[in-house]
Tab-separated table of C-alpha atoms in Angstrom:
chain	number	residue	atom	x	y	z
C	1	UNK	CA	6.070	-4.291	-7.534
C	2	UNK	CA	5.926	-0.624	-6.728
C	3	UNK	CA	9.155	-0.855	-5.123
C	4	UNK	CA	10.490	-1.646	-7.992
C	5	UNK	CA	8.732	0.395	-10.319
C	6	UNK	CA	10.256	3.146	-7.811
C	7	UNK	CA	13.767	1.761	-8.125
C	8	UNK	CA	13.200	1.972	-12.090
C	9	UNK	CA	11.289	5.762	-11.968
C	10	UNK	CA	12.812	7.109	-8.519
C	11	UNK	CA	12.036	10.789	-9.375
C	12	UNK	CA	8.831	10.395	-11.149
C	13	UNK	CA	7.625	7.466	-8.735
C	14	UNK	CA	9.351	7.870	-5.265
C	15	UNK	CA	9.332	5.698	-2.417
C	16	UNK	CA	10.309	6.583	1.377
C	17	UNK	CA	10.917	3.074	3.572
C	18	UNK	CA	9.145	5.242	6.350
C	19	UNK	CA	6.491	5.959	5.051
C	20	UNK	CA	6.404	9.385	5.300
C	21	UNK	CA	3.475	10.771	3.609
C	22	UNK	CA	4.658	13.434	0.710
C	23	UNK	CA	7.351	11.891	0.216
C	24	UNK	CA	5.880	8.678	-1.441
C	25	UNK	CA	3.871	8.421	-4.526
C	26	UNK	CA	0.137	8.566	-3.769
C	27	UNK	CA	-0.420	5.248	-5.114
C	28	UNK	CA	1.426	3.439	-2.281
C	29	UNK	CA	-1.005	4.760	0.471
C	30	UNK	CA	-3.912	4.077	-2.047
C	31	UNK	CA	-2.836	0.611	-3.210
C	32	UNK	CA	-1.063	-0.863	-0.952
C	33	UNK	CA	-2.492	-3.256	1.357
C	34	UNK	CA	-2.387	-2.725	5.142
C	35	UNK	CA	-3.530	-5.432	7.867
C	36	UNK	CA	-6.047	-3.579	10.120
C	37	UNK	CA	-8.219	-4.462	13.218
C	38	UNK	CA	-11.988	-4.570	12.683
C	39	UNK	CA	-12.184	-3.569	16.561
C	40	UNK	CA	-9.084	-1.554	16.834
C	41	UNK	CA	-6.904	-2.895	19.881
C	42	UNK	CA	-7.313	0.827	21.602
C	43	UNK	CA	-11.024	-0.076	21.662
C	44	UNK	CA	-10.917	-3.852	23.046
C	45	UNK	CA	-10.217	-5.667	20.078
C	46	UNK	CA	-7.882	-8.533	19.544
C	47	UNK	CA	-4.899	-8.718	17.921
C	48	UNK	CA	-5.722	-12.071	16.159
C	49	UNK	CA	-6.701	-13.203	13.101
C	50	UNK	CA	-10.449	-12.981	13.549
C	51	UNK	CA	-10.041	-9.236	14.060
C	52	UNK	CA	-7.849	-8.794	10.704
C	53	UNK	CA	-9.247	-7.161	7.396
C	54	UNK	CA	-6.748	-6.186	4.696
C	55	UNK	CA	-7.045	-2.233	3.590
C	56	UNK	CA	-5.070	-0.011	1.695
C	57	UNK	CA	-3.351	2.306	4.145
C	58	UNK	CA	-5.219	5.476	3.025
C	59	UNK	CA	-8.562	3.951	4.658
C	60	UNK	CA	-6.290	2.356	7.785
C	61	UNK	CA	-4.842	5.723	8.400
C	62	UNK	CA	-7.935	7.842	7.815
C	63	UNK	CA	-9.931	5.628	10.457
C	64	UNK	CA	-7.457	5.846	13.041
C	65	UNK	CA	-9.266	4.574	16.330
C	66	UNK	CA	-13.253	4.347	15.428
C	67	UNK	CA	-15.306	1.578	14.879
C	68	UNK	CA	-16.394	0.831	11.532
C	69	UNK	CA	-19.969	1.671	11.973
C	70	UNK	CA	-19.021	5.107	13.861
C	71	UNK	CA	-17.710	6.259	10.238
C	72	UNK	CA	-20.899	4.546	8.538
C	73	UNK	CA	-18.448	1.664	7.188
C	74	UNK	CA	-19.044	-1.615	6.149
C	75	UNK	CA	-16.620	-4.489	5.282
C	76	UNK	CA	-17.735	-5.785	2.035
C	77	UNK	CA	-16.603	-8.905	0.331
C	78	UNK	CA	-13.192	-9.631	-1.420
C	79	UNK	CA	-14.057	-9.069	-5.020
C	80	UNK	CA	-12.914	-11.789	-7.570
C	81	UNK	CA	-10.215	-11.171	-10.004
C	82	UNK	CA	-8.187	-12.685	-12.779
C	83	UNK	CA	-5.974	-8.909	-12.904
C	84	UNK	CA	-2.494	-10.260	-11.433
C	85	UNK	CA	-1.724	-6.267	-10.800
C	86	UNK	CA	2.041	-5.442	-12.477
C	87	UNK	CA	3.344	-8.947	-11.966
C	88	UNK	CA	4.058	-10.339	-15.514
C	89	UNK	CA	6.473	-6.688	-15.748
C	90	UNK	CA	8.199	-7.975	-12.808
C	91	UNK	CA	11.417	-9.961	-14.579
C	92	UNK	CA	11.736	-6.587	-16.709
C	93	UNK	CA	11.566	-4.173	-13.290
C	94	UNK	CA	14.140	-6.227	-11.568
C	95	UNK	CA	16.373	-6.195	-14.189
C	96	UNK	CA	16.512	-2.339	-13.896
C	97	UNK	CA	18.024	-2.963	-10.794
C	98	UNK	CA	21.523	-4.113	-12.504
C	99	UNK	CA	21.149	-1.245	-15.367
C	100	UNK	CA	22.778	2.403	-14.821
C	101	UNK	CA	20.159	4.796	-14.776
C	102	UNK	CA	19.038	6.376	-18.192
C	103	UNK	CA	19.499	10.795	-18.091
C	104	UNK	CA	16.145	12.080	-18.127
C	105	UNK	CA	15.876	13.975	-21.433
């Protein structure tokens, strides 16, 4: 979704397919979902699916190498939701993809 919201806003929204922090919107490091090692592999863990949380890449990045409770982390539980994030806008943001581009005023 905010791929596409990035297609549709590309100035006001951007989006770099590296990554590259600055020159992405905010929201994608904040809100996008990473897969991260509870024991990072650099300290022993795993790379299987025991040692997988989901995080959004702000957390993954700021943690880098340390174990949860050397931060003074804690996993919690998933919360529960009926919010299906941008997903009923989704028919309207692809179809921005075969539209010219509207002049920004």
């Amino acid at each position: 979704m905010l791929k596409l919201v990035s297609r549709a806003f590309p100035t006001e929204f951007p989006y770099h397919s590296h990554w590259k922090f600055g020159h992405s919107h905010l929201i994608y490091w904040t809100h996008s979902t990473s897969l991260e090692h509870v024991v990072p592999i650099a300290r022993g863990g795993l790379d299987e699916s025991s040692n997988f949380v989901t995080t959004c890449y702000a957390c993954n990045d700021a943690r880098g190498h340390y174990l949860l409770d050397e931060l003074g982390w804690a996993l919690r539980e998933p919360t529960s939701s009926t919010w299906l994030g941008l997903t009923e806008y989704l028919p309207a943001l692809k179809a921005t993809r075969t539209r010219k581009p509207i002049p920004h005023i």
